[in-house]
Short mmCIF file of C-alpha atoms and ligand atoms in Angstrom, two decimals:
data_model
loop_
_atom_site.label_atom_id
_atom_site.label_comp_id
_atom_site.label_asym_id
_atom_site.label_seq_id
_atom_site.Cartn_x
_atom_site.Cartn_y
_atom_site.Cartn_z
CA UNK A 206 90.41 31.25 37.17
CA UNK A 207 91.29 27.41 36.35
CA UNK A 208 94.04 27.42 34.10
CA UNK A 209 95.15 24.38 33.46
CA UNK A 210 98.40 25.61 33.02
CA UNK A 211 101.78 24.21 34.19
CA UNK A 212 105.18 25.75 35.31
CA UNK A 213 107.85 24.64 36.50
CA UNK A 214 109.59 26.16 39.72
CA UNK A 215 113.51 26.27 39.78
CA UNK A 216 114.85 27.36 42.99
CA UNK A 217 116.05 26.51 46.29
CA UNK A 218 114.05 25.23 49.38
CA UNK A 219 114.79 27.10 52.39
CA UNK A 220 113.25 25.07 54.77
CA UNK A 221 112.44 28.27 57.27
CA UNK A 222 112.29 32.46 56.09
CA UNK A 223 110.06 32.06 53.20
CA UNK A 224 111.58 32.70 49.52
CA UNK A 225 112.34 30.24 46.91
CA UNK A 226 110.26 27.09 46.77
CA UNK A 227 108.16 27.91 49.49
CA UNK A 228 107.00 31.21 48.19
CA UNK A 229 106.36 29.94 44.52
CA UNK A 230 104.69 26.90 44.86
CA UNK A 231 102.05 28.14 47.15
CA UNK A 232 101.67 31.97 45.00
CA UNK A 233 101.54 30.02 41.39
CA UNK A 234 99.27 26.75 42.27
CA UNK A 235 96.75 29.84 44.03
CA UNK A 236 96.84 31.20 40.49
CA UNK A 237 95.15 27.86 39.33
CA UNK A 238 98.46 27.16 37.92
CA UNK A 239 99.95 23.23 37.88
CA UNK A 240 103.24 24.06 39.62
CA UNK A 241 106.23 21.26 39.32
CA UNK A 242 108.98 22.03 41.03
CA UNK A 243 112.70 21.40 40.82
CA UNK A 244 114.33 21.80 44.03
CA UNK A 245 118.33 22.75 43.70
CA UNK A 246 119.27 22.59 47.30
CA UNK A 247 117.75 22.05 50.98
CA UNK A 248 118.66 24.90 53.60
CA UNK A 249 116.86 25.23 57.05
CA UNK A 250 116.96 29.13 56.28
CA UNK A 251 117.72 31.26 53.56
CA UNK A 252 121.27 32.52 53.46
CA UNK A 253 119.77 36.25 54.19
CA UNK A 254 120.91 37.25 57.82
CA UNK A 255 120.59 33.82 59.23
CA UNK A 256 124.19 32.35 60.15
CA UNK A 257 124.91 28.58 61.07
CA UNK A 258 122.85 26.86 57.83
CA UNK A 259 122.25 23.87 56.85
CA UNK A 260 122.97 23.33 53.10
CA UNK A 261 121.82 19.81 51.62
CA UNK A 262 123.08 20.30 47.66
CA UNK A 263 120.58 18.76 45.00
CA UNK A 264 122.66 19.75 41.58
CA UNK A 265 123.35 16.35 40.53
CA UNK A 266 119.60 15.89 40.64
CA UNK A 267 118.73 18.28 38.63
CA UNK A 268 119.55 16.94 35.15
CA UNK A 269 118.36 13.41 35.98
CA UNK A 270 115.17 14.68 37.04
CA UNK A 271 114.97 17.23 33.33
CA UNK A 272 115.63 13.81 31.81
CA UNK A 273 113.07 11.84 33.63
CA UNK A 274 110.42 14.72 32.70
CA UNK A 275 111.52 14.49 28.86
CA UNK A 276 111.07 10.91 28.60
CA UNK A 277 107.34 10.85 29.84
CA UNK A 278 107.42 13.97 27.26
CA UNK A 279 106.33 16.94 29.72
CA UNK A 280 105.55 20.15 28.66
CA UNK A 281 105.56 23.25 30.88
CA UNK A 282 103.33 26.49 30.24
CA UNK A 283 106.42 28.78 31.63
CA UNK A 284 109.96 27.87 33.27
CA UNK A 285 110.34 29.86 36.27
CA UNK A 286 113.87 30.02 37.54
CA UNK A 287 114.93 32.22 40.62
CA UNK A 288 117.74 32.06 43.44
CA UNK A 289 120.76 29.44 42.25
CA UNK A 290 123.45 28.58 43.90
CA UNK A 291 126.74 27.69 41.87
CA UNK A 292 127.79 28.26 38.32
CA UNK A 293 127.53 24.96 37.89
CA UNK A 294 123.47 25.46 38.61
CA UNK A 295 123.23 27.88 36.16
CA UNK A 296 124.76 26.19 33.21
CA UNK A 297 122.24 22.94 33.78
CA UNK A 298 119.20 25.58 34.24
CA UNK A 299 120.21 26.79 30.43
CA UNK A 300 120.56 23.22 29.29
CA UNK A 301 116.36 23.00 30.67
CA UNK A 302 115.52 25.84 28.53
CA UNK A 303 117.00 24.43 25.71
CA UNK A 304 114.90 21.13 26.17
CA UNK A 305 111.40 22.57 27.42
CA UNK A 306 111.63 26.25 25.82
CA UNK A 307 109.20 26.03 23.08
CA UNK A 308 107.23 28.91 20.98
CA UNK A 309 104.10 28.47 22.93
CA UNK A 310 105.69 28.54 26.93
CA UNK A 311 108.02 31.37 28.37
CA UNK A 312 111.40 31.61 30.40
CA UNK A 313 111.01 33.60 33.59
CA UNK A 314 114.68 34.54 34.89
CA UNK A 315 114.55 36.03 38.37
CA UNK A 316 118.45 36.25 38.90
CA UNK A 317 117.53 36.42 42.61
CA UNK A 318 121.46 36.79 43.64
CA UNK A 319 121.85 40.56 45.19
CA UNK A 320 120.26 43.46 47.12
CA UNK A 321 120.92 46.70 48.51
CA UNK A 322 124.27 47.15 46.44
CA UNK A 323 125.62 43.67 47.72
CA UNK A 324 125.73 40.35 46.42
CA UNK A 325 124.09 37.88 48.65
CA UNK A 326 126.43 35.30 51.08
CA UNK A 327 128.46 33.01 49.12
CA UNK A 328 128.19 34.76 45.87
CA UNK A 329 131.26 36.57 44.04
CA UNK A 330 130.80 39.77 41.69
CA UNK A 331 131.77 37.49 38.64
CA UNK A 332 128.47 35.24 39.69
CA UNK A 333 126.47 38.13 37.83
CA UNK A 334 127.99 37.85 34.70
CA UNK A 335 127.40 34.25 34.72
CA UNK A 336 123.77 34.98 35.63
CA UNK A 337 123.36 37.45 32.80
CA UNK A 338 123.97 34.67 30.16
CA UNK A 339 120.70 32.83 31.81
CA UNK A 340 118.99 36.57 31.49
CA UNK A 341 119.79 36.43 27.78
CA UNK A 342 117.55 33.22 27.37
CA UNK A 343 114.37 34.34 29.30
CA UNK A 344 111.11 35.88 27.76
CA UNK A 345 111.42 37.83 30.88
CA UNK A 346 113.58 39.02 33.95
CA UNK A 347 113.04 40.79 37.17
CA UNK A 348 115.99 41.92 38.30
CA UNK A 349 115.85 44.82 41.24
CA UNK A 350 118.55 47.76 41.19
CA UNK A 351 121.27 46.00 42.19
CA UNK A 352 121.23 42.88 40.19
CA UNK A 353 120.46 44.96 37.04
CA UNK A 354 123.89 47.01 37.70
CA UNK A 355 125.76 44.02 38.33
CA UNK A 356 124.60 42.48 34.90
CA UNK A 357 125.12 45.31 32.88
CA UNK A 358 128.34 46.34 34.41
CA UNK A 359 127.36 49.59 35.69
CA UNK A 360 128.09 50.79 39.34
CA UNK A 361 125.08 50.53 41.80
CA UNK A 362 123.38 53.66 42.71
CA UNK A 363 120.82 53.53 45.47
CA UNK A 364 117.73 55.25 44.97
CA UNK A 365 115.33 57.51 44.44
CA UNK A 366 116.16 57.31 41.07
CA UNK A 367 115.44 59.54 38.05
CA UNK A 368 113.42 58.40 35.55
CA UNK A 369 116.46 58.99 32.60
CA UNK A 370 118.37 56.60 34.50
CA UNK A 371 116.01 53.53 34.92
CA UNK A 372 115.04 53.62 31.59
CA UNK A 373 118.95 53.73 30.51
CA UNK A 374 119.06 50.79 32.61
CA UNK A 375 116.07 49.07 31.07
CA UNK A 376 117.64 49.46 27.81
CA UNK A 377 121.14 47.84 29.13
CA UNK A 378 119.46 44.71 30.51
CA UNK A 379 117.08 44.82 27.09
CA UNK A 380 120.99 44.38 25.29
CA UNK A 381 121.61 41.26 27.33
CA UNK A 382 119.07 39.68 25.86
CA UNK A 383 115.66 39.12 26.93
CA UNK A 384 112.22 40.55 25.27
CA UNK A 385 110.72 41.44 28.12
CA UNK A 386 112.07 43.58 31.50
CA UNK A 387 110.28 44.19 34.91
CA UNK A 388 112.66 46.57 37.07
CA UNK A 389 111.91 46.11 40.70
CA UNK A 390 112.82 48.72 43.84
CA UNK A 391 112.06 51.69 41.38
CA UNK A 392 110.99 55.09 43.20
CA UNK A 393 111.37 58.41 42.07
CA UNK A 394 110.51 60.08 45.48
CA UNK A 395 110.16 58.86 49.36
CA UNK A 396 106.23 58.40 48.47
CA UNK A 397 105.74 55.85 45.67
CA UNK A 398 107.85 52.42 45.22
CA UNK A 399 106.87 50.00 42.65
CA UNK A 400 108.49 48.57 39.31
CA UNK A 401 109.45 49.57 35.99
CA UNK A 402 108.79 47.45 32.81
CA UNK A 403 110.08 47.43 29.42
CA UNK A 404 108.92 45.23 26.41
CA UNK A 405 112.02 45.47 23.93
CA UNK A 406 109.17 44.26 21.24
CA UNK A 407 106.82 46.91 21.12
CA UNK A 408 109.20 49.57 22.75
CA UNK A 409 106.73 50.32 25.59
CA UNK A 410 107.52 51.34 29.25
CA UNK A 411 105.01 51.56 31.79
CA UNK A 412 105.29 51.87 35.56
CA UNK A 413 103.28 50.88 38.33
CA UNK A 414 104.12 52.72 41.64
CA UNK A 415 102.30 52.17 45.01
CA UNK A 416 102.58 54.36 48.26
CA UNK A 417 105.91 53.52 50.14
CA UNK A 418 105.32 51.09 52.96
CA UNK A 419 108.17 50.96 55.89
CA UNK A 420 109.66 47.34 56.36
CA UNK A 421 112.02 45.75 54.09
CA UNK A 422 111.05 42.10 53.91
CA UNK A 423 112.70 39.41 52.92
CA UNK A 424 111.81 37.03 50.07
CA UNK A 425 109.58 40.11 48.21
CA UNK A 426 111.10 39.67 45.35
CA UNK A 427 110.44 36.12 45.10
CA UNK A 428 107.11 36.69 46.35
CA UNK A 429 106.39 39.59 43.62
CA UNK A 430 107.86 37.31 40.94
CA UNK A 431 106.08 34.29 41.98
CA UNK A 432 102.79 36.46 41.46
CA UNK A 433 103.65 37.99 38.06
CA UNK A 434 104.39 34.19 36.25
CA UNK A 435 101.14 32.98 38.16
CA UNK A 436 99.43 36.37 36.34
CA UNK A 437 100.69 35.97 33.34
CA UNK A 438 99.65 31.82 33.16
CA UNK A 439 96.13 33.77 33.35
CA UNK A 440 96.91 35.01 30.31
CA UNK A 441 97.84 39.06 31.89
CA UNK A 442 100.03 40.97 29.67
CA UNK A 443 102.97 42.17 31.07
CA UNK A 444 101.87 45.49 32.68
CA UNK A 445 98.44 43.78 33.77
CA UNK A 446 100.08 41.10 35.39
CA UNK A 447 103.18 43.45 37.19
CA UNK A 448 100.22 45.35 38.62
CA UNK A 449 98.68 42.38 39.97
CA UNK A 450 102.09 41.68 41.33
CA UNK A 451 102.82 45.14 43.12
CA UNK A 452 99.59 45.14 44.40
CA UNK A 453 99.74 41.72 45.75
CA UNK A 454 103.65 42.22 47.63
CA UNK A 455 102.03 45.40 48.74
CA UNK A 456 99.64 43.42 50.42
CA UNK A 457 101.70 41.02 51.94
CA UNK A 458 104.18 43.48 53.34
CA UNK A 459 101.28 45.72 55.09
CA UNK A 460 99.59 42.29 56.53
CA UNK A 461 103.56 41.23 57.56
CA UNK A 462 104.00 45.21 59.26
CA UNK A 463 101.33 44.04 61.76
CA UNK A 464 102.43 40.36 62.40
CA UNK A 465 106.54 40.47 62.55
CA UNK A 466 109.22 43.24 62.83
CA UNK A 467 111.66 40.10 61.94
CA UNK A 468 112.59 41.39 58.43
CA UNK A 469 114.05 37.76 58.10
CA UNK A 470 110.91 35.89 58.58
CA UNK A 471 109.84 36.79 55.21
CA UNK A 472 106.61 38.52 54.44
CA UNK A 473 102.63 36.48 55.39
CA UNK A 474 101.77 36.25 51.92
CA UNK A 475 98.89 33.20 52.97
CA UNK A 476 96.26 35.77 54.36
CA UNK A 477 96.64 37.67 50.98
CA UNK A 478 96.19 34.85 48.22
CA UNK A 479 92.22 35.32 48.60
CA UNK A 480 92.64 39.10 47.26
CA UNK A 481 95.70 37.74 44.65
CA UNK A 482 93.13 35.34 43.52
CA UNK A 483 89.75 37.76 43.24
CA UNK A 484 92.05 40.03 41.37
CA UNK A 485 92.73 37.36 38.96
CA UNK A 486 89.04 36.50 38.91
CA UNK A 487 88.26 40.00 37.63
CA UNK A 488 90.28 39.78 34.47
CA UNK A 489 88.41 36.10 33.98
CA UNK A 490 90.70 35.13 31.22
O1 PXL B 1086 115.60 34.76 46.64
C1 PXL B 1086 116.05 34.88 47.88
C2 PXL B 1086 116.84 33.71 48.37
C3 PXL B 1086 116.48 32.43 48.02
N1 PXL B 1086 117.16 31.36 48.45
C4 PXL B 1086 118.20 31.49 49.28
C5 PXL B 1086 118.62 32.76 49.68
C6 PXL B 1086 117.94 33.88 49.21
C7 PXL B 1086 118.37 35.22 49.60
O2 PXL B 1086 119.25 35.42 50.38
O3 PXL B 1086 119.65 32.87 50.52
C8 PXL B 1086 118.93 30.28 49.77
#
């Protein structure tokens, strides 16, 4: 499992919590993946039941440092974007794609911007919209329940869900844009939770469901989508590498369920990137 591949990580740092930056650099470089990183903004915690933040803003960075990477003529494998904090953010993010999006690398959109039938402090509903015009230029999203009703416009229903109605919502984000879908929080019943995905090119949906595990962590979804770009580096396809993914947040929530009842602390995804990385071993690609 040596790569040799490169991303490139968009998101925040929150300095304490574990999401963002600190999740995906650590998950992809354990997939043998090269992982630069463009940090947007410094926090001391995430903005996710903390109160009292720091916030140290990095957007006028962020095209100086594109520019910097162009003119020693960089090229990245996959650009990974997730949690973003201004419009502003989003529109210089698109302006990447244009300049590093090439045939041969993909776009990873996690619009990591609302949970649980809320958007997340210090975002307005109109934030989604602007979100689902980065969705339209990504190879792939992973957007949970919530974020997926926000961006299509249709009202958030909490779960268990029936199977007519994620795949009507599959094919609603597929009209935004992107070629490739991975619906997370998707359970049909109290037993199984995993995620859903669609690829709009050869038509296919496929689940992947694992046994319900109590705890609602923090950061999963960054960790989960932090795992599937490091996957699919390895050269997974889709529904190989989301199963690699479920598996491996599965992990790291049961390990966490013994360690912290802190929700906010995010889940101990270290003790699990041994396993993350013998899976990836065992496809050997
Ligand atoms: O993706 C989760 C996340 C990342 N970064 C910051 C956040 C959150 C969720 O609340 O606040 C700053």
């Amino acid at each position: 499992m040596q790569t040799a591949k490169r991303a490139l990580a968009i998101h925040d740092i929150s300095g304490f919590g574990k999401c963002s930056l600190t999740v995906a650099l650590p998950i992809i470089s354990a997939c043998g993946v090269e992982t630069a990183v463009m940090p947007t903004a410094v926090l001391s915690t995430h903005t996710g039941g903390f109160t009292g933040y720091t916030w140290r803003d990095l957007t006028s960075d962020m095209r100086p440092m594109a520019d910097h990477w162009k003119s020693l003529d960089l090229k990245f494998d996959a650009i990974y974007s997730g949690y973003l904090g201004s419009f502003e953010q989003i529109e210089i993010v698109k302006s990447i794609v244009k300049d590093f999006k090439t045939e041969n690398n993909f776009f990873l959109c996690d619009p990591a911007m609302a949970d649980h039938g809320k958007m997340y402090a210090l975002f307005s509903p109109d934030f989604a919209k602007k979100m689902a015009e980065l969705c339209a230029m990504a190879d792939i999203i992973v957007p949970n329940f919530t974020e997926a009703a926000f961006m299509t416009g249709e009202e958030y229903i909490p779960g268990p869900y029936s199977k007519e109605y994620v795949e009507h919502l599959l094919k609603k984000l597929a009209e935004l844009g992107p070629k490739k879908i991975v619906l997370t929080g998707v359970y049909f019943d109290e037993n199984e939770l995993g995620c859903a995905c669609l690829d709009t090119v050869s038509g296919e949906t496929d689940y992947c469901l694992r046994p319900i595990l109590r705890g609602v962590y923090h950061g999963t979804g960054d960790t989960f989508a932090s795992a599937l770009c490091g996957a699919l580096l390895n050269g997974l396809e889709l529904k190989e590498a989301a199963k690699i993914a479920t598996e491996f947040t599965c992990g790291c929530i049961r390990r966490t369920l013994e360690i912290t009842p802190d929700v906010r602390y995010g889940v101990a995804f270290e003790g699990e990137l041994p396993h993350l990385m013998q899976e990836l071993e065992k496809y050997g690609k």
